[in-house]
Structure formats: C-alpha cells, structure tokens
Tab-separated table of C-alpha atoms and ligand atoms in Angstrom:
chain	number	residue	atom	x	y	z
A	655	UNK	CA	95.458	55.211	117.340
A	656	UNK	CA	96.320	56.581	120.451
A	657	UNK	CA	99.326	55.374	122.566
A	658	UNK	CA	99.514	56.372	125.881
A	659	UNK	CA	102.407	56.374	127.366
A	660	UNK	CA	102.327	58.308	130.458
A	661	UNK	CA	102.647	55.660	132.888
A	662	UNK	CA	102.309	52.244	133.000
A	663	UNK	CA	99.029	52.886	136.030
A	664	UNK	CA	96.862	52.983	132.587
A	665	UNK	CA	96.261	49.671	132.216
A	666	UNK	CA	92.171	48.313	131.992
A	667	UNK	CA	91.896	44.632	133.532
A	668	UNK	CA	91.965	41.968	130.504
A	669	UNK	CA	89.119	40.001	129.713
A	670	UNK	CA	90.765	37.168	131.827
A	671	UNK	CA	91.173	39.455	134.920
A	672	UNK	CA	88.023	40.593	134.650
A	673	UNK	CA	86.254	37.284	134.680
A	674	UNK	CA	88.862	36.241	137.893
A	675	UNK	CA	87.350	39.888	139.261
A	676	UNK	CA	83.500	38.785	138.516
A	677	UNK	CA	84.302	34.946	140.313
A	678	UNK	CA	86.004	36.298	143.553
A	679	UNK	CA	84.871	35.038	146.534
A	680	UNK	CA	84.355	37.960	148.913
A	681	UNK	CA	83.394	38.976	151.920
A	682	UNK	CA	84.201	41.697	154.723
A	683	UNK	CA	87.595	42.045	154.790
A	684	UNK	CA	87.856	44.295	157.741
A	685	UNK	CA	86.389	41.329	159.624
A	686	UNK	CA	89.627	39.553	158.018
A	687	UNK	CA	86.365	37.622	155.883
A	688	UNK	CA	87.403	38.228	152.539
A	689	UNK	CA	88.765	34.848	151.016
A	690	UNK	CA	90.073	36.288	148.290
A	691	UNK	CA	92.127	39.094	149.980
A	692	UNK	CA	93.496	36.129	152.573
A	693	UNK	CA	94.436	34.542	149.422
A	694	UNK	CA	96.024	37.409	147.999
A	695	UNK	CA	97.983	38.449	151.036
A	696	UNK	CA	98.874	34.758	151.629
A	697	UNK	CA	100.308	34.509	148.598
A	698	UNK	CA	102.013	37.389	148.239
A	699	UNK	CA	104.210	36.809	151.531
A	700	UNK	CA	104.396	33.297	150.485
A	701	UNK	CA	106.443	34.530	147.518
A	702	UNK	CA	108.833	36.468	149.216
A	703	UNK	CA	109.016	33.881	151.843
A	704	UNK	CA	107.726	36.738	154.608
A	705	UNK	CA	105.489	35.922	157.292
A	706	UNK	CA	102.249	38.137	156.914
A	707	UNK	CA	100.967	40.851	154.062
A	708	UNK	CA	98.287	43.553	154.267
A	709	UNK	CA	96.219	44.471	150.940
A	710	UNK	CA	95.783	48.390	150.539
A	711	UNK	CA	94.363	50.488	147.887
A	712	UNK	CA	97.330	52.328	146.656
A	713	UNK	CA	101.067	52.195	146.951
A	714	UNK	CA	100.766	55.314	148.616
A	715	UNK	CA	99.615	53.675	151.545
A	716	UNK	CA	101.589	50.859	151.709
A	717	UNK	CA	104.913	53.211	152.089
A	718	UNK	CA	102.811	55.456	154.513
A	719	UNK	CA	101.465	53.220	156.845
A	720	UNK	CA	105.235	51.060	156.819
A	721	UNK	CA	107.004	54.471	157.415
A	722	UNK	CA	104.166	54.853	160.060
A	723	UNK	CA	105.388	51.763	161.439
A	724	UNK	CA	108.875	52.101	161.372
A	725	UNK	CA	108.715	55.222	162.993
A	726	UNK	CA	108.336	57.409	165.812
A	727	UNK	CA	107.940	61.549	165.532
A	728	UNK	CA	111.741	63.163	166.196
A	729	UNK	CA	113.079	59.916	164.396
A	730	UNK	CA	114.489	60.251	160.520
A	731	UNK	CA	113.997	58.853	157.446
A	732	UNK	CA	116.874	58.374	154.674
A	733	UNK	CA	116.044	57.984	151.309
A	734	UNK	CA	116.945	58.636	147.840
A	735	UNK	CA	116.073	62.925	146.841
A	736	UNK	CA	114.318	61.407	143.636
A	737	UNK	CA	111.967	58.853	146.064
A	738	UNK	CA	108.367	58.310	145.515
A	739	UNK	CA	108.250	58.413	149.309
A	740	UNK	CA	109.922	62.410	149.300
A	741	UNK	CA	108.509	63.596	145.845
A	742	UNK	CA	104.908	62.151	145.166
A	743	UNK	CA	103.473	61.414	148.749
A	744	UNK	CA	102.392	65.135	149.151
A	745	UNK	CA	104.544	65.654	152.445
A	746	UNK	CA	102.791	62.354	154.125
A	747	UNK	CA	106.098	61.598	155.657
A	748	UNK	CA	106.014	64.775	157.831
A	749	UNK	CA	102.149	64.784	157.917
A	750	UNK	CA	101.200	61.128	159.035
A	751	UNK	CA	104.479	60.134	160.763
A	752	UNK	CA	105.694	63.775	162.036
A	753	UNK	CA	109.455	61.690	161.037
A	754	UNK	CA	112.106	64.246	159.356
A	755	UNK	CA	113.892	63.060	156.083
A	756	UNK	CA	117.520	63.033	155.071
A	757	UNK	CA	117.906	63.610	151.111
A	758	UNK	CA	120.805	61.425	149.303
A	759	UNK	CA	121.954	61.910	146.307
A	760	UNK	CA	122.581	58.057	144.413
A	761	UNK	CA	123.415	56.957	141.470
A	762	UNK	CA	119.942	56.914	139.171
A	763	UNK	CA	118.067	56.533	142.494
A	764	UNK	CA	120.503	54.133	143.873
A	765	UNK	CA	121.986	54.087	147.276
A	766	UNK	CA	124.786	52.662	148.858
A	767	UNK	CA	125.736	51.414	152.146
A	768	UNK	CA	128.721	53.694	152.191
A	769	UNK	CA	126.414	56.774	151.486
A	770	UNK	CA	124.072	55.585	154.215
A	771	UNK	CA	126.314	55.251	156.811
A	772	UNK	CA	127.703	58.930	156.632
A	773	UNK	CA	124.337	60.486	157.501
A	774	UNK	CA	123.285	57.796	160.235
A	775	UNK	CA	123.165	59.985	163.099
A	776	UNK	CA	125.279	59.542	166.172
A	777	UNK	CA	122.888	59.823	169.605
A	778	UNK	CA	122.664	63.114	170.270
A	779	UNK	CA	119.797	64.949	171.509
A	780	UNK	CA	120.229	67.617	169.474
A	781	UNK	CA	119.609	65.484	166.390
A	782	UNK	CA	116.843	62.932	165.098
A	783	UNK	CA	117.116	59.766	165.413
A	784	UNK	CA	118.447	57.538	161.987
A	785	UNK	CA	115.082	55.373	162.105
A	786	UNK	CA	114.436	54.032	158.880
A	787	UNK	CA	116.281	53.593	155.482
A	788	UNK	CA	113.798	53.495	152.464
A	789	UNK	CA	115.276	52.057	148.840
A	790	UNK	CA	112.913	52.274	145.779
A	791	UNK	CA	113.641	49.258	143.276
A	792	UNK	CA	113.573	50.091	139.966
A	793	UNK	CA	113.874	53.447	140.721
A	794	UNK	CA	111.405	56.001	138.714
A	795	UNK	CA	112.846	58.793	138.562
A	796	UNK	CA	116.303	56.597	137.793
A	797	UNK	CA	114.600	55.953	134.660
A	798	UNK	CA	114.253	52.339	136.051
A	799	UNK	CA	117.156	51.552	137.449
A	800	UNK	CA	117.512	48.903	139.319
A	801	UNK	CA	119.783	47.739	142.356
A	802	UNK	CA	122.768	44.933	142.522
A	803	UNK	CA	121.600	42.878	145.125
A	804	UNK	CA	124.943	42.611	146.712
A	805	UNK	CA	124.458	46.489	147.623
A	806	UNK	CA	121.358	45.509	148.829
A	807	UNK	CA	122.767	43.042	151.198
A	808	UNK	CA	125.455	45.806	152.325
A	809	UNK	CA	122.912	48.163	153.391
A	810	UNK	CA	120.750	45.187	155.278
A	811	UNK	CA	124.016	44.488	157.414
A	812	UNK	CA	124.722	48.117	158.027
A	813	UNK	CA	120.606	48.284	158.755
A	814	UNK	CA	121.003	45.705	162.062
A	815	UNK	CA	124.206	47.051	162.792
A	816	UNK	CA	122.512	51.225	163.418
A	817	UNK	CA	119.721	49.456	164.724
A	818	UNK	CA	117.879	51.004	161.524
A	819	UNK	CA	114.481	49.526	159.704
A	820	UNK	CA	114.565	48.927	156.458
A	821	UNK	CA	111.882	49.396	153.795
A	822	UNK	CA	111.329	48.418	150.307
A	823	UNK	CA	109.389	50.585	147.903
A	824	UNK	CA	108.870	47.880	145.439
A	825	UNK	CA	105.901	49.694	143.238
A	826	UNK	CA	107.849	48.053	140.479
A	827	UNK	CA	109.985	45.449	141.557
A	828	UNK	CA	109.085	42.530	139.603
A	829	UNK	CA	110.727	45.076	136.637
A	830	UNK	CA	113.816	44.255	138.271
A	831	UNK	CA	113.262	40.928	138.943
A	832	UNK	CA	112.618	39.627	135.313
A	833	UNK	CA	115.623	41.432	134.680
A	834	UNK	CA	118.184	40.321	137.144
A	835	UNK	CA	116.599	37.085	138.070
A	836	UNK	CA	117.490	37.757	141.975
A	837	UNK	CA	115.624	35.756	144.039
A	838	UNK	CA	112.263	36.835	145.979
A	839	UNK	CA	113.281	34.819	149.156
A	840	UNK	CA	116.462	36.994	149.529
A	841	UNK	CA	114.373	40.277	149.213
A	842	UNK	CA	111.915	39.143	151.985
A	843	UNK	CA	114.683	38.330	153.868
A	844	UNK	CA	117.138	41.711	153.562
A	845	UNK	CA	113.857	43.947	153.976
A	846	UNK	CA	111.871	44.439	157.023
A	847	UNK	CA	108.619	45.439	155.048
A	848	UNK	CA	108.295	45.441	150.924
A	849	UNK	CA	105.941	47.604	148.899
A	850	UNK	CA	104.207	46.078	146.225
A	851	UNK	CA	102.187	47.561	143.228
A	852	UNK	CA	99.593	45.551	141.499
A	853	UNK	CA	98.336	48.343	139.373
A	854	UNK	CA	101.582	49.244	137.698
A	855	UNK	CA	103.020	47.141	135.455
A	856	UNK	CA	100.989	43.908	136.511
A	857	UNK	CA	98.009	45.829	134.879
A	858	UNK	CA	95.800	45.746	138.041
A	859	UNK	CA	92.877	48.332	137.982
A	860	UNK	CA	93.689	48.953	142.050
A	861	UNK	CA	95.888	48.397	145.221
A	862	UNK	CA	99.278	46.976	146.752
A	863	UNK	CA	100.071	44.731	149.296
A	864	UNK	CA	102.823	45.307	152.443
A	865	UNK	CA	104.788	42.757	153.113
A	866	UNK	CA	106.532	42.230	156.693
A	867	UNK	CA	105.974	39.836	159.876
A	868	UNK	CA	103.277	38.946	161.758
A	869	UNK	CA	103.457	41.611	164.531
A	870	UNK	CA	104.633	44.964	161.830
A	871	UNK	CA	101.510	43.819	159.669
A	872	UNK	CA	98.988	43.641	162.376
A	873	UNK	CA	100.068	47.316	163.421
A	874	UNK	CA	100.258	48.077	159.662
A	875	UNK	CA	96.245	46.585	159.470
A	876	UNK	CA	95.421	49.121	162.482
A	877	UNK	CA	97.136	52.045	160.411
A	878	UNK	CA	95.298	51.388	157.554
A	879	UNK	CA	92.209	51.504	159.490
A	880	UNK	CA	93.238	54.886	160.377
A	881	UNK	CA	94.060	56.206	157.184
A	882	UNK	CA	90.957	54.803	155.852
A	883	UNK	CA	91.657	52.426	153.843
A	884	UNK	CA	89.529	49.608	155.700
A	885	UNK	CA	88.299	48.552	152.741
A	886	UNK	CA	84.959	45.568	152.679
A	887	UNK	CA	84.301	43.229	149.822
A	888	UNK	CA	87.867	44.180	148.432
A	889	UNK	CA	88.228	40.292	146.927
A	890	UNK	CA	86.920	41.630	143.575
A	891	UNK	CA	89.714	43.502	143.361
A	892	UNK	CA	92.440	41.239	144.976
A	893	UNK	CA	91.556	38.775	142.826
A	894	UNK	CA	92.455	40.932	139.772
A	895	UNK	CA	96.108	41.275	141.703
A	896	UNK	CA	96.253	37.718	142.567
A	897	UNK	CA	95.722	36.881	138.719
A	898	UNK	CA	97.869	39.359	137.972
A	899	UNK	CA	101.044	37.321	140.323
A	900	UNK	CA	100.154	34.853	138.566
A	901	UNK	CA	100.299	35.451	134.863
A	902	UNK	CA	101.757	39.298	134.232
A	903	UNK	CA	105.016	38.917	135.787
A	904	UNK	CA	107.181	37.541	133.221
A	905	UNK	CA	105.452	39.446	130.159
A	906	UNK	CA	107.141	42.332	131.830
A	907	UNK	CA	109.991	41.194	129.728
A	908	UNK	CA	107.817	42.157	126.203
A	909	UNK	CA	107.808	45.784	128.154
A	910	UNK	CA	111.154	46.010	128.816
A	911	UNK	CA	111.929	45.610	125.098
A	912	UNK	CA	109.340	47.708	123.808
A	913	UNK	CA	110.963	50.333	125.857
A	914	UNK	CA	114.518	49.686	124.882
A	915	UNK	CA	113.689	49.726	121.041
A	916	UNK	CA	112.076	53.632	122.156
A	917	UNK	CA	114.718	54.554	123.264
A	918	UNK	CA	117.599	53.527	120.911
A	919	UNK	CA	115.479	55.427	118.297
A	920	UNK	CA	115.064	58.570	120.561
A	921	UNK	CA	118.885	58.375	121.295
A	922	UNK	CA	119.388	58.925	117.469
A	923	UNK	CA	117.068	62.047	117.245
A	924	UNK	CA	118.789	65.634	116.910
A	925	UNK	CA	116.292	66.960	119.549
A	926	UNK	CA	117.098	64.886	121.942
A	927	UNK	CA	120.911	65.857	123.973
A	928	UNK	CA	120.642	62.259	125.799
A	929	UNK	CA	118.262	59.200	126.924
A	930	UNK	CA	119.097	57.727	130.435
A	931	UNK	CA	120.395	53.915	129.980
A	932	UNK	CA	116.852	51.942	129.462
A	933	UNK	CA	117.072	49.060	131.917
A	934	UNK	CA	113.469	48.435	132.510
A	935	UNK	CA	110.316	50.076	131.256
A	936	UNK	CA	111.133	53.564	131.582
A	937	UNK	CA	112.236	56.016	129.083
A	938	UNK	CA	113.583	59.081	130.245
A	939	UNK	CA	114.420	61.701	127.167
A	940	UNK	CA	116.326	64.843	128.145
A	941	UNK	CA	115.784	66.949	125.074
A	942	UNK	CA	117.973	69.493	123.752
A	943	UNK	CA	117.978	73.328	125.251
A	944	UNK	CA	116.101	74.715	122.380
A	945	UNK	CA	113.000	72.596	122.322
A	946	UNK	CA	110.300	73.087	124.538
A	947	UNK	CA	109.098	70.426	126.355
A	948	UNK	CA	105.740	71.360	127.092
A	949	UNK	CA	105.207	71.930	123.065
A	950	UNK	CA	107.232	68.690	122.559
A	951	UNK	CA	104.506	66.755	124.535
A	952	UNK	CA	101.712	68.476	122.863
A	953	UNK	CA	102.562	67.660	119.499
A	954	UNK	CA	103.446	64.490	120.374
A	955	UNK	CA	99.750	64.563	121.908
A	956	UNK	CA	98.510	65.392	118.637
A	957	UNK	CA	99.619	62.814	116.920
A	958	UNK	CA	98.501	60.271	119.019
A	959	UNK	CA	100.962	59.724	121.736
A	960	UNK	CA	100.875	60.486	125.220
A	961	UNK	CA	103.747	60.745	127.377
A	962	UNK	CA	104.638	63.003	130.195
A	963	UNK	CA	107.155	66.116	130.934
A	964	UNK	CA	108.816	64.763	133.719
A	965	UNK	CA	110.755	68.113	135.287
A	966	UNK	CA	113.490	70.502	133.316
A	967	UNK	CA	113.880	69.268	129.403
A	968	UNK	CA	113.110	65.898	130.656
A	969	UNK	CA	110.317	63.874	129.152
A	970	UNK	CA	109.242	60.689	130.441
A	971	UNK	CA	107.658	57.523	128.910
A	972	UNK	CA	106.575	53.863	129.986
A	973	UNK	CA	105.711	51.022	128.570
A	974	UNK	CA	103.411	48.465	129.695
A	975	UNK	CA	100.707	45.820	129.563
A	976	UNK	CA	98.414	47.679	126.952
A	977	UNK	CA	101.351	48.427	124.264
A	978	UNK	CA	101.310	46.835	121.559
A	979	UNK	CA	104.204	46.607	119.028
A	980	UNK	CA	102.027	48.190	116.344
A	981	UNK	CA	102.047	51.173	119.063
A	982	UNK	CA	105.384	51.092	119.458
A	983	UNK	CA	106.270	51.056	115.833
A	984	UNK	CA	103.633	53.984	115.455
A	985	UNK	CA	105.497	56.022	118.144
A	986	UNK	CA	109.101	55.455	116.845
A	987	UNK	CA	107.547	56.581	113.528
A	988	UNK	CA	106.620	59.528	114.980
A	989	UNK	CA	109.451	60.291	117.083
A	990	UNK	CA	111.440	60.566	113.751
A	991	UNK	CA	108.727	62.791	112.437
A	992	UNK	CA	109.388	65.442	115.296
A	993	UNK	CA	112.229	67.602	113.865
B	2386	PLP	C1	103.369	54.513	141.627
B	2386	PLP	C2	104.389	54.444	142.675
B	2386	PLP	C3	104.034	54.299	144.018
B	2386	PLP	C4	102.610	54.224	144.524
B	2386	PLP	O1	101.720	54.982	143.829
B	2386	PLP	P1	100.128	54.914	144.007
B	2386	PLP	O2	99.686	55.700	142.836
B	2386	PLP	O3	99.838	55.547	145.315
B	2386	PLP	O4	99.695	53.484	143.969
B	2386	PLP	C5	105.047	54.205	144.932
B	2386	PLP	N1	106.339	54.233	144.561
B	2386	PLP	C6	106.719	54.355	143.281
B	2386	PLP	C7	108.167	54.331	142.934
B	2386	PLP	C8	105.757	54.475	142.292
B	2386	PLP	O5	106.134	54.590	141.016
C-alpha cells in the first residue's frame, strides 16, 4: 500500500467527477462561451455572495493576477513571512506586479489588525505605498491554522480606513469553514477578492476561481489573458470543480480527523520534540535534533508512506480525499515502528 501524504494536490477525480468531467457542456471560454465555466464562476460568487468570479488554472494565478490588480509598481504588499504568496510564487510578486513586500511575523500564519497597522506606511515619498494586505486561511505553513473571524473583521475596518485592498488566499478555505462554521456571505463581504482552490482538498484534477466584483474581475480576465492562462474548452474541467462545490466540501471533516488521529500518535513518539496543534488537515512534525529528516522521510518512503520535509527538522503531512482509514491506520502503525 502506498499512502501518500505529501499534499492533499494528489487527488485523481472520482468516478463521479469524472463522468460530470465527460458530460460538461463546453465551449470557448475566452469568448466567455463555455457554459460550464459560466456555471462554475456563477456559482462560486453566488456562494460567497460576491458579484463576479474568474476560473484559472492554478492558485498561483489567482493570487498573481489579484495582487496584479490590487496593485501598482512602488506600492507594497503585507503579508504573513510563511505566505504562499512570499514563499511558493517564485518571486511573482516582484516579477509580475514590480509591488515590494512587507514580511510579518503572526501567530501560525495569522495576522492581526494591530500588527498591520504598525507597518502601514505613512505618505512619504521616500517609502512605498501600503497597497494591499494579503491573509492566507488555513494557513500552510501554520500547520492549518485558521483565523477568528472577528480578527478578520478588524483588519477589513482598518483595510477602508488606510485605503488598503484586501485579499484572500483561500487555497484551502473551506478547511476552515467546516471547522468554524463562519459564514461564506461574511467572507465575500470583508474581502475585496478571495482565492479559491479546487484541486486541493476538493480533489479537483485542475484550477481555482477569483472571486471579486464586476469591474476587479473583468481586469482580473484581461490579466489572465496576459499571463496565459486564456484557457478554451476549460468546462471539462470546471465541471470537475463545480461537482466538487457541490459534494467534497463537508467530507473535509473525515480529513480533518484522519489528520488529528496522526498526529496525537506522532505527539507520543520519542523522535518527535513537538507536533503543531492539528486544526485542519495538516500535520506538521518537528522531530527531535538527532534524527535526520531527510532519512526520516526516506524510510518512511520505504515503507509505504509519503510525506514531505517541510524546512529545518520539520516534516509535513496532509490528509485528504484519497485517504482512507485503512491508510491511516497503516501510517500510525508505522510511525510507531520508526524508533
Ligand atoms: C496550493 C496553494 C496555492 C496555489 O497553488 P497552485 O499549486 O498554484 O494551485 C496558494 N496558496 C496556498 C496557501 C496553497 O497551499
């Protein structure tokens, strides 16, 4: 058996996606043709109670071409040192947007108005302007953490008051939703443009969508067209994400415990010094100075499981769509077997 735990982008389409896949209407969705994208993007917003949405094919994109529209070159972005945006983006911040960052340091990921407002810069020529604030909800690198939405709400008000955007990188924030139970309208409504994965936990083979109003996503479809990312009969695969909205949002639940019962076991393991709280489906194993953890990941490797080192003694797994609890019960069994 083999268990792969590296990330929860592994996912194959079910037999039931696959059939919505082979029964999508399509057509040319630069020529806005493509039923099934409408549908998708339609829906999407509908959800969130936002005005327009933008189908892309990764979730790279969808933070690119929103920071791209956010943003002017001079201006500044704030976000979170552990972002997606800063750390796995390959520089596209600086590159596509010629925008200059400011790092924070949260809490697992997590930022708060207070932190915000001591870096929003006054106007002074000598400095950039404070442009756009970027959360990421549940935060990966946070191990999944995810964000009170009452410190959400602080940092929208502080947002209109700087005259600052404000951006959602949601790649996984229906994690956080099954969890907290917040409500979608509220999101759409704090954030001037959400992020969306489909092909994280939701078990999508491809793409995102952007969320935002009508005039931000019709700038957004231009930057995509830029970026290349025009895409033509795209319905076969928005109609895997549109399936996947509506029937792999709650399961996410079954994820979340597969990934708490990991890590209670790692927790109890000699060789590991500590596991960062499990809130959603990440599992985030610091292990103790004396193991290696590139060996630790190949023997794990041998024996079937696949998870990733994820920076200095840290390991990193996540659970998703394709786990079964057979795998997890194989992988705690060999977690103990690791001395
Ligand atoms: C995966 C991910 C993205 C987007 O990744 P793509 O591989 O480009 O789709 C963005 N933000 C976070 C937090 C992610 O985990």
């Amino acid at each position: 058996m083999i268990v792969d735990l590296r990330s929860d982008t592994v996912t194959k389409p079910t037999p039931q996606m696959l059939d919505a896949m082979f029964s999508a209407n399509v057509g040319d969705d630069v020529y806005e043709e493509d039923e099934s994208v409408n549908a998708l993007e339609r829906k999407a917003a509908a959800m969130f109670g936002m005005d327009d949405a933008l189908f892309c094919p990764s979730g790279t994109m969808t933070n690119q071409i929103a920071i791209k529209c956010h943003t002017a070159p001079m201006d500044e972005v704030i976000c979170d040192e552990s972002s997606h945006i800063y750390r796995y983006e390959t520089g596209g911040i600086a590159f596509n947007s010629g925008a200059s960052v400011k790092l924070l340091y949260g809490d697992r990921g997590r930022l708060t108005a207070e932190m915000i407002e001591k870096v929003i810069n006054p106007d002074d020529v000598c400095m950039p302007h404070s442009k756009l604030i970027v959360l990421e909800n549940t935060c990966n690198r946070g191990g999944g953490s995810y964000y009170d939405l009452d410190e959400i709400e602080s940092i929208y008000h502080l947002a209109r008051l700087k005259n600052c955007n404000l951006h959602l990188d949601g790649a996984r924030l229906f994690n956080a939703l099954v969890e907290t139970g917040d409500s979608m309208e509220r999101y759409g409504h704090f954030f001037d443009t959400i992020s969306i994965c489909l092909s994280k936990g939701l078990g999508a083979p491809v793409g995102s969508v952007l969320l935002g109003d009508i005039k931000t996503i019709r700038q957004a479809r231009r930057i995509r067209k830029v970026f290349g990312g025009g895409m033509r009969q795209a319905g076969f695969l928005a109609a895997a994400g549109s399936y996947a909205l509506d029937h792999h949002i709650d399961r996410l639940k079954t994820d979340h415990l597969h990934a708490r019962l990991l890590g209670e076991t790692l927790e109890k393991l000699s060789y590991a010094d500590k596991v960062l709280p499990v809130d959603t489906n990440i599992v985030i194993v610091k292990l103790q100075d004396d193991v290696n953890a590139d060996v630790y990941v190949e023997r794990m490797r041998d024996n079937g499981i696949l998870c990733s080192r994820f920076g200095e003694q840290l390991v990193r797994f996540v659970t998703h769509l394709d786990i079964t609890p057979e795998m997890i019960d194989h992988t705690i069994t060999v977690c103990k077997k690791l001395h």
